[in-house]
Coordinates of N, CA, C and O in Angstrom, one line a residue:
M1 N 6.3 1.9 -2.4 CA 5.9 2.4 -3.7 C 6.5 3.8 -3.9 O 6.5 4.6 -3.0
A2 N 7.0 4.0 -5.0 CA 7.7 5.3 -5.3 C 6.8 6.5 -5.2 O 7.3 7.6 -4.9
S3 N 5.5 6.3 -5.4 CA 4.6 7.5 -5.4 C 4.0 7.8 -4.1 O 3.1 8.6 -4.0
E4 N 4.4 7.1 -3.0 CA 3.8 7.3 -1.7 C 3.7 8.7 -1.3 O 2.6 9.1 -0.9
P5 N 4.7 9.5 -1.5 CA 4.5 11.0 -1.1 C 3.4 11.7 -1.9 O 2.7 12.5 -1.3
E6 N 3.3 11.4 -3.2 CA 2.2 12.0 -3.9 C 0.8 11.6 -3.5 O -0.1 12.4 -3.4
I7 N 0.7 10.3 -3.2 CA -0.6 9.8 -2.7 C -0.9 10.4 -1.3 O -2.0 10.8 -1.1
L8 N 0.1 10.4 -0.5 CA -0.1 11.0 0.9 C -0.4 12.5 0.8 O -1.3 12.9 1.6
D9 N 0.2 13.2 -0.1 CA -0.2 14.6 -0.3 C -1.7 14.7 -0.7 O -2.4 15.6 -0.2
E10 N -2.1 13.9 -1.6 CA -3.5 13.9 -2.0 C -4.4 13.6 -0.8 O -5.5 14.3 -0.6
L11 N -4.1 12.7 0.1 CA -4.9 12.3 1.2 C -4.9 13.5 2.2 O -6.0 13.8 2.8
R12 N -3.8 14.2 2.4 CA -3.8 15.3 3.3 C -4.6 16.5 2.8 O -5.3 17.2 3.5
R13 N -4.5 16.7 1.5 CA -5.3 17.8 0.9 C -6.8 17.5 1.0 O -7.6 18.4 1.3
L14 N -7.2 16.2 0.9 CA -8.6 15.8 1.1 C -9.0 16.1 2.5 O -10.1 16.6 2.7
R15 N -8.2 15.7 3.5 CA -8.5 15.9 4.9 C -8.7 17.4 5.2 O -9.5 17.8 6.0
A16 N -7.9 18.2 4.5 CA -8.0 19.7 4.7 C -9.3 20.2 4.1 O -9.9 21.1 4.7
R17 N -9.8 19.7 3.0 CA -11.0 20.1 2.4 C -12.2 19.7 3.2 O -13.3 20.3 3.1
V18 N -12.1 18.5 3.9 CA -13.3 18.0 4.6 C -12.8 17.8 6.1 O -12.3 16.8 6.5
P19 N -13.0 18.9 6.9 CA -12.4 18.8 8.2 C -13.0 17.7 9.1 O -12.4 17.4 10.1
Q20 N -14.2 17.2 8.8 CA -14.7 16.1 9.6 C -14.1 14.8 9.4 O -14.5 13.8 10.0
L21 N -13.2 14.7 8.4 CA -12.5 13.4 8.2 C -11.6 13.2 9.3 O -10.8 14.0 9.8
T22 N -11.6 11.9 9.8 CA -10.7 11.6 10.9 C -9.5 10.7 10.4 O -8.6 10.3 11.1
G23 N -9.7 10.2 9.1 CA -8.6 9.4 8.5 C -8.9 9.2 7.1 O -10.0 9.3 6.6
A24 N -7.8 8.9 6.3 CA -7.9 8.6 4.9 C -6.8 7.6 4.6 O -5.7 7.7 5.1
L25 N -7.1 6.6 3.7 CA -6.2 5.6 3.4 C -6.4 5.2 2.0 O -7.5 5.0 1.5
A26 N -5.3 5.0 1.3 CA -5.3 4.5 -0.1 C -4.7 3.1 0.0 O -3.6 2.9 0.6
A27 N -5.3 2.1 -0.6 CA -4.9 0.7 -0.6 C -5.1 0.1 -1.9 O -6.0 0.5 -2.7
G28 N -4.3 -1.0 -2.2 CA -4.6 -1.8 -3.3 C -5.8 -2.6 -3.1 O -6.2 -2.8 -1.9
V29 N -6.4 -3.1 -4.1 CA -7.6 -3.9 -4.0 C -7.3 -5.3 -3.3 O -8.2 -5.9 -2.8
D30 N -6.0 -5.6 -3.2 CA -5.5 -6.8 -2.5 C -5.4 -6.5 -1.0 O -5.0 -7.4 -0.2
G31 N -5.6 -5.3 -0.5 CA -5.5 -5.0 0.9 C -4.2 -4.5 1.4 O -4.0 -4.3 2.6
L32 N -3.3 -4.2 0.5 CA -2.0 -3.6 0.9 C -2.0 -2.1 0.9 O -2.6 -1.5 0.0
V33 N -1.5 -1.5 2.0 CA -1.5 -0.1 2.2 C -0.6 0.6 1.2 O 0.6 0.2 1.1
L34 N -1.1 1.6 0.5 CA -0.3 2.4 -0.4 C 0.2 3.7 0.3 O 1.3 4.1 0.2
A35 N -0.7 4.3 1.0 CA -0.4 5.5 1.9 C -1.6 5.7 2.8 O -2.7 5.3 2.5
H36 N -1.3 6.3 3.9 CA -2.4 6.6 4.9 C -2.1 7.8 5.7 O -1.0 8.2 5.9
D37 N -3.2 8.4 6.2 CA -3.2 9.5 7.2 C -4.3 9.1 8.1 O -5.4 9.6 8.0
T38 N -4.1 8.2 9.0 CA -5.1 7.6 9.9 C -4.6 7.6 11.3 O -4.4 6.5 11.9
P39 N -4.5 8.7 12.0 CA -4.1 8.7 13.4 C -5.0 7.9 14.3 O -6.2 8.0 14.2
G40 N -4.4 7.1 15.1 CA -5.1 6.3 16.1 C -5.8 5.0 15.5 O -6.5 4.3 16.2
V41 N -5.6 4.7 14.2 CA -6.2 3.6 13.6 C -5.1 2.8 12.9 O -4.2 3.4 12.3
E42 N -5.1 1.5 13.0 CA -4.1 0.6 12.4 C -4.4 0.5 10.9 O -5.4 -0.1 10.5
P43 N -3.5 1.1 10.0 CA -3.8 1.2 8.6 C -3.9 -0.2 7.9 O -4.7 -0.4 7.0
E44 N -3.0 -1.1 8.4 CA -3.0 -2.5 7.8 C -4.3 -3.2 8.0 O -4.8 -3.9 7.2
V45 N -4.9 -3.0 9.2 CA -6.2 -3.6 9.6 C -7.3 -3.0 8.7 O -8.1 -3.7 8.2
V46 N -7.3 -1.7 8.6 CA -8.3 -1.0 7.8 C -8.2 -1.4 6.4 O -9.2 -1.7 5.7
A47 N -7.0 -1.5 5.8 CA -6.8 -1.9 4.4 C -7.3 -3.4 4.2 O -7.9 -3.7 3.2
A48 N -7.0 -4.3 5.1 CA -7.4 -5.7 5.0 C -9.0 -5.8 5.1 O -9.6 -6.5 4.3
L49 N -9.6 -5.0 6.0 CA -11.0 -5.0 6.1 C -11.7 -4.4 4.9 O -12.7 -4.8 4.4
T50 N -11.0 -3.4 4.3 CA -11.5 -2.7 3.1 C -11.5 -3.7 2.0 O -12.5 -3.8 1.2
A51 N -10.5 -4.5 1.8 CA -10.4 -5.5 0.8 C -11.5 -6.6 0.9 O -12.1 -7.0 0.0
A52 N -11.8 -7.0 2.2 CA -12.8 -7.9 2.4 C -14.2 -7.4 2.1 O -15.0 -8.0 1.4
A53 N -14.4 -6.1 2.5 CA -15.7 -5.5 2.2 C -15.9 -5.2 0.7 O -17.0 -5.3 0.2
L54 N -14.7 -4.9 0.1 CA -14.8 -4.6 -1.3 C -15.2 -5.9 -2.1 O -16.0 -5.8 -3.0
G55 N -14.7 -7.0 -1.6 CA -15.0 -8.3 -2.3 C -16.5 -8.5 -2.2 O -17.2 -8.9 -3.2
V56 N -17.1 -8.3 -1.1 CA -18.6 -8.5 -0.9 C -19.3 -7.4 -1.7 O -20.3 -7.7 -2.4
A57 N -18.9 -6.2 -1.7 CA -19.6 -5.1 -2.5 C -19.5 -5.4 -4.0 O -20.5 -5.1 -4.7
V58 N -18.4 -5.8 -4.5 CA -18.2 -6.1 -5.9 C -19.2 -7.2 -6.3 O -19.9 -7.1 -7.3
R59 N -19.2 -8.2 -5.5 CA -20.1 -9.4 -5.7 C -21.6 -8.9 -5.7 O -22.4 -9.3 -6.5
M60 N -21.9 -8.1 -4.7 CA -23.3 -7.6 -4.6 C -23.7 -6.8 -5.8 O -24.8 -7.0 -6.4
A61 N -22.9 -5.9 -6.2 CA -23.2 -5.1 -7.4 C -23.3 -5.9 -8.6 O -24.2 -5.7 -9.5
D62 N -22.4 -6.9 -8.8 CA -22.5 -7.8 -10.0 C -23.7 -8.7 -10.0 O -24.4 -8.8 -11.0
T63 N -24.0 -9.3 -8.8 CA -25.1 -10.2 -8.7 C -26.5 -9.5 -9.0 O -27.4 -10.0 -9.5
T64 N -26.6 -8.2 -8.5 CA -27.8 -7.5 -8.7 C -27.9 -6.7 -10.0 O -28.8 -5.9 -10.2
G65 N -26.8 -6.8 -10.8 CA -26.8 -6.1 -12.1 C -26.6 -4.6 -12.0 O -27.0 -3.9 -12.9
Q66 N -25.9 -4.2 -11.0 CA -25.7 -2.7 -10.8 C -24.4 -2.2 -11.4 O -24.1 -1.1 -11.4
G67 N -23.6 -3.1 -12.1 CA -22.4 -2.7 -12.7 C -21.2 -2.8 -11.9 O -21.2 -3.4 -10.8
D68 N -20.1 -2.1 -12.3 CA -18.9 -2.1 -11.6 C -19.0 -1.4 -10.3 O -19.7 -0.4 -10.1
F69 N -18.2 -1.8 -9.3 CA -18.1 -1.1 -8.0 C -17.7 0.3 -8.1 O -16.8 0.7 -8.8
R70 N -18.4 1.2 -7.4 CA -18.0 2.6 -7.3 C -17.7 3.1 -5.9 O -16.8 3.8 -5.7
E71 N -18.6 2.7 -5.0 CA -18.4 3.2 -3.6 C -19.2 2.3 -2.6 O -20.2 1.6 -3.0
L72 N -18.8 2.4 -1.4 CA -19.4 1.7 -0.3 C -19.5 2.6 0.9 O -18.5 3.3 1.2
L73 N -20.6 2.7 1.6 CA -20.8 3.6 2.8 C -21.3 2.7 3.9 O -22.3 2.0 3.8
V74 N -20.6 2.9 5.1 CA -21.0 2.2 6.3 C -21.2 3.3 7.3 O -20.3 4.1 7.5
R75 N -22.3 3.3 8.0 CA -22.6 4.2 9.0 C -22.6 3.5 10.4 O -23.4 2.6 10.6
G76 N -21.8 4.0 11.3 CA -21.8 3.5 12.6 C -22.3 4.5 13.6 O -22.7 5.6 13.2
R77 N -22.4 4.2 14.8 CA -22.9 5.1 15.8 C -22.1 6.4 15.9 O -22.7 7.4 16.2
Y78 N -20.8 6.3 15.7 CA -20.0 7.5 15.9 C -19.5 8.1 14.6 O -18.7 9.0 14.6
G79 N -19.9 7.5 13.4 CA -19.4 8.1 12.2 C -19.5 7.2 11.0 O -20.2 6.2 11.0
Y80 N -18.8 7.5 10.0 CA -18.9 6.8 8.7 C -17.5 6.2 8.2 O -16.5 6.8 8.6
V81 N -17.6 5.2 7.5 CA -16.5 4.6 6.7 C -17.0 4.6 5.3 O -18.0 3.9 5.0
A82 N -16.3 5.3 4.4 CA -16.7 5.3 3.0 C -15.5 4.8 2.2 O -14.3 5.2 2.4
T83 N -15.8 4.0 1.2 CA -14.8 3.4 0.3 C -15.2 3.7 -1.1 O -16.3 3.5 -1.5
Y84 N -14.2 4.3 -1.8 CA -14.4 4.7 -3.2 C -13.4 4.0 -4.2 O -12.2 3.8 -3.8
A85 N -13.9 3.6 -5.3 CA -13.0 3.0 -6.3 C -11.9 4.1 -6.7 O -12.3 5.3 -6.8
A86 N -10.7 3.6 -6.9 CA -9.6 4.6 -7.3 C -8.8 3.9 -8.4 O -7.8 3.3 -8.2
G87 N -9.4 3.9 -9.6 CA -8.7 3.3 -10.7 C -9.0 1.8 -10.7 O -9.9 1.3 -10.1
E88 N -8.1 1.1 -11.5 CA -8.3 -0.3 -11.7 C -7.8 -1.2 -10.5 O -8.3 -2.3 -10.3
S89 N -6.9 -0.7 -9.7 CA -6.2 -1.5 -8.7 C -6.2 -0.9 -7.3 O -5.4 -1.5 -6.5
A90 N -6.9 0.1 -7.1 CA -6.8 0.8 -5.7 C -8.1 1.2 -5.3 O -9.1 1.4 -6.1
V91 N -8.2 1.5 -4.0 CA -9.4 2.0 -3.4 C -9.0 3.1 -2.4 O -7.9 3.1 -1.8
L92 N -9.9 4.0 -2.1 CA -9.7 5.1 -1.1 C -10.8 4.9 0.0 O -12.0 4.7 -0.3
T93 N -10.3 4.8 1.2 CA -11.2 4.6 2.4 C -11.1 5.8 3.3 O -10.0 6.2 3.6
L94 N -12.2 6.4 3.6 CA -12.3 7.6 4.4 C -13.0 7.3 5.7 O -14.0 6.6 5.7
L95 N -12.5 7.8 6.8 CA -13.2 7.7 8.1 C -13.7 9.1 8.4 O -12.9 10.1 8.3
A96 N -14.9 9.3 8.8 CA -15.5 10.6 9.0 C -16.4 10.6 10.3 O -17.0 9.6 10.7
Q97 N -16.4 11.8 10.9 CA -17.3 12.0 12.1 C -18.7 11.9 11.7 O -19.1 12.0 10.5
D98 N -19.6 11.6 12.7 CA -21.0 11.5 12.4 C -21.6 12.8 11.9 O -22.6 12.7 11.2
R99 N -21.0 13.9 12.2 CA -21.6 15.2 11.8 C -21.2 15.6 10.4 O -21.5 16.7 9.9
V100 N -20.5 14.8 9.7 CA -20.0 15.1 8.3 C -21.2 15.3 7.4 O -22.2 14.6 7.5
N101 N -21.1 16.2 6.4 CA -22.1 16.3 5.4 C -21.8 15.2 4.4 O -20.8 15.2 3.7
V102 N -22.7 14.2 4.3 CA -22.5 13.0 3.5 C -22.4 13.4 2.1 O -21.6 12.8 1.3
G103 N -23.2 14.3 1.6 CA -23.1 14.8 0.2 C -21.7 15.3 -0.1 O -21.1 15.0 -1.1
R104 N -21.1 16.1 0.8 CA -19.8 16.6 0.6 C -18.7 15.5 0.7 O -17.8 15.5 0.0
L105 N -19.0 14.5 1.6 CA -18.1 13.4 1.7 C -18.0 12.6 0.4 O -16.9 12.3 -0.1
H106 N -19.2 12.4 -0.2 CA -19.2 11.7 -1.5 C -18.6 12.5 -2.6 O -17.8 12.0 -3.4
L107 N -18.9 13.8 -2.6 CA -18.3 14.6 -3.7 C -16.8 14.6 -3.6 O -16.1 14.3 -4.6
E108 N -16.2 14.9 -2.5 CA -14.8 14.9 -2.3 C -14.1 13.6 -2.4 O -13.0 13.4 -3.0
G109 N -14.8 12.5 -1.9 CA -14.3 11.2 -2.0 C -14.2 10.7 -3.4 O -13.2 10.1 -3.8
R110 N -15.2 11.0 -4.2 CA -15.2 10.6 -5.6 C -14.1 11.3 -6.4 O -13.4 10.7 -7.2
R111 N -14.0 12.6 -6.1 CA -12.9 13.3 -6.8 C -11.5 12.8 -6.5 O -10.7 12.6 -7.3
A112 N -11.3 12.6 -5.2 CA -10.0 12.2 -4.7 C -9.7 10.8 -5.2 O -8.6 10.4 -5.6
G113 N -10.8 9.9 -5.2 CA -10.6 8.5 -5.7 C -10.2 8.6 -7.2 O -9.3 7.8 -7.6
A114 N -10.8 9.4 -8.0 CA -10.5 9.5 -9.4 C -9.0 10.0 -9.6 O -8.3 9.4 -10.4
R115 N -8.6 11.0 -8.8 CA -7.2 11.5 -8.9 C -6.2 10.4 -8.5 O -5.2 10.2 -9.1
L116 N -6.5 9.7 -7.4 CA -5.6 8.7 -6.9 C -5.6 7.5 -7.9 O -4.5 7.0 -8.2
G117 N -6.7 7.2 -8.5 CA -6.8 6.2 -9.5 C -5.9 6.5 -10.7 O -5.2 5.6 -11.2
E118 N -6.0 7.7 -11.2 CA -5.1 8.1 -12.3 C -3.6 8.0 -12.0 O -2.8 7.5 -12.7
L119 N -3.3 8.4 -10.8 CA -1.9 8.4 -10.3 C -1.4 7.0 -10.2 O -0.4 6.6 -10.7
V120 N -2.2 6.1 -9.5 CA -1.7 4.7 -9.3 C -1.7 4.0 -10.6 O -0.8 3.2 -10.9
D121 N -2.7 4.1 -11.4 CA -2.8 3.4 -12.7 C -1.6 3.8 -13.6 O -1.0 3.0 -14.3
A122 N -1.3 5.2 -13.6 CA -0.2 5.6 -14.4 C 1.2 5.1 -13.9 O 2.0 4.7 -14.7
L123 N 1.3 5.0 -12.6 CA 2.6 4.5 -12.1 C 2.7 3.0 -12.3 O 3.8 2.5 -12.6
E124 N 1.6 2.3 -12.3 CA 1.6 0.8 -12.6 C 2.0 0.6 -14.1 O 2.7 -0.3 -14.4
A125 N 1.4 1.4 -14.9 CA 1.7 1.3 -16.4 C 3.1 1.6 -16.7 O 3.8 0.9 -17.4
K126 N 3.6 2.6 -16.0 CA 5.0 3.0 -16.2 C 6.0 1.8 -15.7 O 7.0 1.5 -16.3
A127 N 5.6 1.2 -14.5 CA 6.4 0.1 -14.0 C 6.4 -1.1 -14.9 O 7.4 -1.7 -15.1
R128 N 5.2 -1.4 -15.5 CA 5.2 -2.5 -16.4 C 6.0 -2.2 -17.7 O 6.5 -3.2 -18.3
A129 N 6.0 -1.0 -18.2 CA 6.7 -0.6 -19.4 C 8.2 -0.5 -19.2 O 9.0 -0.6 -20.2
A130 N 8.7 -0.3 -18.0 CA 10.1 -0.1 -17.7 C 10.9 -1.4 -17.9 O 10.4 -2.4 -17.4
P131 N 12.0 -1.4 -18.6 CA 12.8 -2.6 -18.7 C 13.4 -3.0 -17.3 O 13.6 -2.1 -16.5
A132 N 13.6 -4.2 -17.1 CA 14.3 -4.7 -15.9 C 15.7 -4.1 -15.8 O 16.4 -4.1 -16.8
T133 N 16.1 -3.7 -14.7 CA 17.5 -3.2 -14.5 C 18.5 -4.3 -14.6 O 18.3 -5.3 -13.9
P134 N 19.6 -4.1 -15.3 CA 20.6 -5.2 -15.4 C 21.3 -5.3 -14.1 O 21.4 -4.3 -13.3
P135 N 21.9 -6.4 -13.7 CA 22.6 -6.5 -12.5 C 23.9 -5.6 -12.5 O 24.4 -5.4 -13.6
T136 N 24.2 -5.1 -11.4 CA 25.4 -4.2 -11.4 C 26.7 -5.1 -11.4 O 26.7 -6.2 -10.9
R137 N 27.7 -4.6 -12.0 CA 28.9 -5.3 -12.2 C 30.0 -4.6 -11.3 O 30.0 -3.3 -11.1
S138 N 30.9 -5.3 -10.8 CA 31.9 -4.7 -10.0 C 32.9 -4.1 -10.9 O 33.1 -4.5 -12.0
P139 N 33.6 -3.1 -10.4 CA 34.6 -2.4 -11.2 C 35.7 -3.4 -11.7 O 36.0 -4.4 -11.1
A140 N 36.3 -3.1 -12.8 CA 37.3 -3.9 -13.4 C 38.5 -4.1 -12.5 O 39.2 -5.2 -12.5
N141 N 38.8 -3.2 -11.7 CA 40.0 -3.3 -10.8 C 39.7 -3.9 -9.4 O 40.6 -4.0 -8.6
A142 N 38.4 -4.3 -9.2 CA 38.1 -5.0 -8.0 C 38.7 -6.3 -7.9 O 38.8 -7.1 -8.9
K143 N 39.2 -6.6 -6.7 CA 39.9 -7.9 -6.5 C 38.9 -9.0 -6.0 O 38.2 -8.6 -5.1
P144 N 38.9 -10.2 -6.5 CA 38.0 -11.2 -6.0 C 38.6 -11.6 -4.6 O 39.7 -11.5 -4.3
P145 N 37.7 -12.2 -3.8 CA 38.2 -12.6 -2.5 C 39.2 -13.8 -2.6 O 39.1 -14.6 -3.5
V146 N 40.2 -13.7 -1.8 CA 41.3 -14.7 -1.8 C 40.9 -15.9 -1.0 O 40.5 -15.8 0.1
R147 N 41.0 -17.1 -1.7 CA 40.7 -18.3 -1.0 C 41.9 -19.2 -1.1 O 42.4 -19.5 -2.2
T148 N 42.5 -19.5 0.0 CA 43.7 -20.3 0.1 C 43.4 -21.7 0.3 O 42.6 -22.1 1.2
P149 N 43.9 -22.6 -0.6 CA 43.6 -24.1 -0.5 C 44.0 -24.6 0.9 O 45.1 -24.2 1.4
G150 N 43.1 -25.4 1.5 CA 43.4 -25.9 2.8 C 43.1 -25.0 4.0 O 43.2 -25.5 5.1
K151 N 42.8 -23.8 3.8 CA 42.5 -22.8 4.9 C 41.0 -22.8 5.1 O 40.2 -23.2 4.2
T152 N 40.6 -22.5 6.3 CA 39.2 -22.4 6.6 C 38.7 -21.0 6.5 O 39.4 -20.0 6.8
N153 N 37.5 -20.8 5.9 CA 36.8 -19.5 5.8 C 35.5 -19.6 6.7 O 34.7 -20.5 6.5
P154 N 35.3 -18.7 7.6 CA 34.1 -18.8 8.4 C 32.9 -18.5 7.6 O 32.9 -17.6 6.7
V155 N 31.8 -19.3 7.8 CA 30.5 -19.1 7.1 C 29.5 -19.0 8.2 O 29.4 -19.8 9.1
R156 N 28.7 -17.9 8.1 CA 27.6 -17.7 9.1 C 26.4 -18.6 8.7 O 26.0 -18.5 7.6
T157 N 25.9 -19.4 9.6 CA 24.7 -20.1 9.3 C 23.7 -19.9 10.5 O 24.1 -19.5 11.6
R158 N 22.4 -20.1 10.2 CA 21.4 -20.0 11.2 C 20.6 -21.3 11.3 O 20.1 -21.8 10.4
S159 N 20.6 -21.8 12.5 CA 19.9 -23.0 12.8 C 18.4 -22.7 13.0 O 18.1 -21.6 13.6
A160 N 17.6 -23.6 12.6 CA 16.1 -23.3 12.9 C 15.8 -23.4 14.4 O 14.8 -22.8 14.8
R161 N 16.7 -24.0 15.2 CA 16.4 -24.1 16.6 C 17.3 -23.2 17.5 O 17.2 -23.2 18.7
G162 N 18.2 -22.4 16.9 CA 19.0 -21.7 17.7 C 19.6 -20.4 17.0 O 19.2 -20.1 15.9
P163 N 20.5 -19.7 17.7 CA 21.0 -18.5 17.2 C 22.1 -18.8 16.0 O 22.4 -19.9 15.8
A164 N 22.5 -17.8 15.4 CA 23.4 -17.9 14.3 C 24.7 -18.4 14.9 O 25.1 -18.0 16.0
T165 N 25.4 -19.3 14.2 CA 26.7 -19.9 14.6 C 27.7 -19.7 13.5 O 27.3 -19.5 12.3
T166 N 29.0 -19.9 13.8 CA 30.0 -19.8 12.8 C 30.6 -21.2 12.7 O 31.0 -21.8 13.6
N167 N 30.6 -21.7 11.4 CA 31.1 -23.0 11.1 C 32.3 -22.8 10.3 O 32.5 -21.8 9.6
A168 N 33.2 -23.7 10.3 CA 34.4 -23.6 9.4 C 34.1 -24.5 8.1 O 33.6 -25.6 8.2
R169 N 34.5 -23.9 7.0 CA 34.4 -24.6 5.8 C 35.7 -24.6 5.1 O 36.4 -23.6 4.9
T170 N 36.1 -25.8 4.6 CA 37.4 -25.9 3.9 C 37.2 -25.7 2.5 O 36.3 -26.3 1.9
T171 N 38.0 -24.9 1.8 CA 37.9 -24.7 0.4 C 39.1 -25.3 -0.3 O 40.1 -25.4 0.2
T172 N 38.8 -25.7 -1.6 CA 39.9 -26.2 -2.4 C 39.9 -25.5 -3.7 O 38.9 -24.9 -4.1
E173 N 41.0 -25.6 -4.4 CA 41.1 -24.9 -5.7 C 40.4 -25.8 -6.7 O 40.4 -27.0 -6.7
S174 N 39.8 -25.1 -7.6 CA 39.0 -25.8 -8.7 C 39.9 -26.1 -9.8 O 40.8 -25.5 -10.2

């Protein structure tokens, strides 16, 4: 994603504001990592688990009439995992030590989620509005490859059962 440095900067600023954070991850609601600052933790696994937990949380909020998903907090023996909505298509997951001030965690997590959401949603809107790039053309003076009738040209192929091999293919003039 083109905005990864901007998202990563936001995650790092968030970790600086809340020193008890041990990790921060921005992911799509589909579980794909957008950016992360999660030392010692596999970001792809956390993003996938976040997507699964998000599915349950969204369903729980909807079933109980609580409205759209906003946040999810899990407390473990050694700390917290907090997930916040970040726009229409992303979430922010924070890992924090047990001694974190939960009120501060929520305050900063909500603010950062809102900023990340604006950033990701704006980038997605821009990507949808941008026209597709036309295919590049070779320069007018570029020469096409020479194919001599009756000569063989090596073609690299890959067998499903073995390494790449070189086969000879005979070409003819059209």
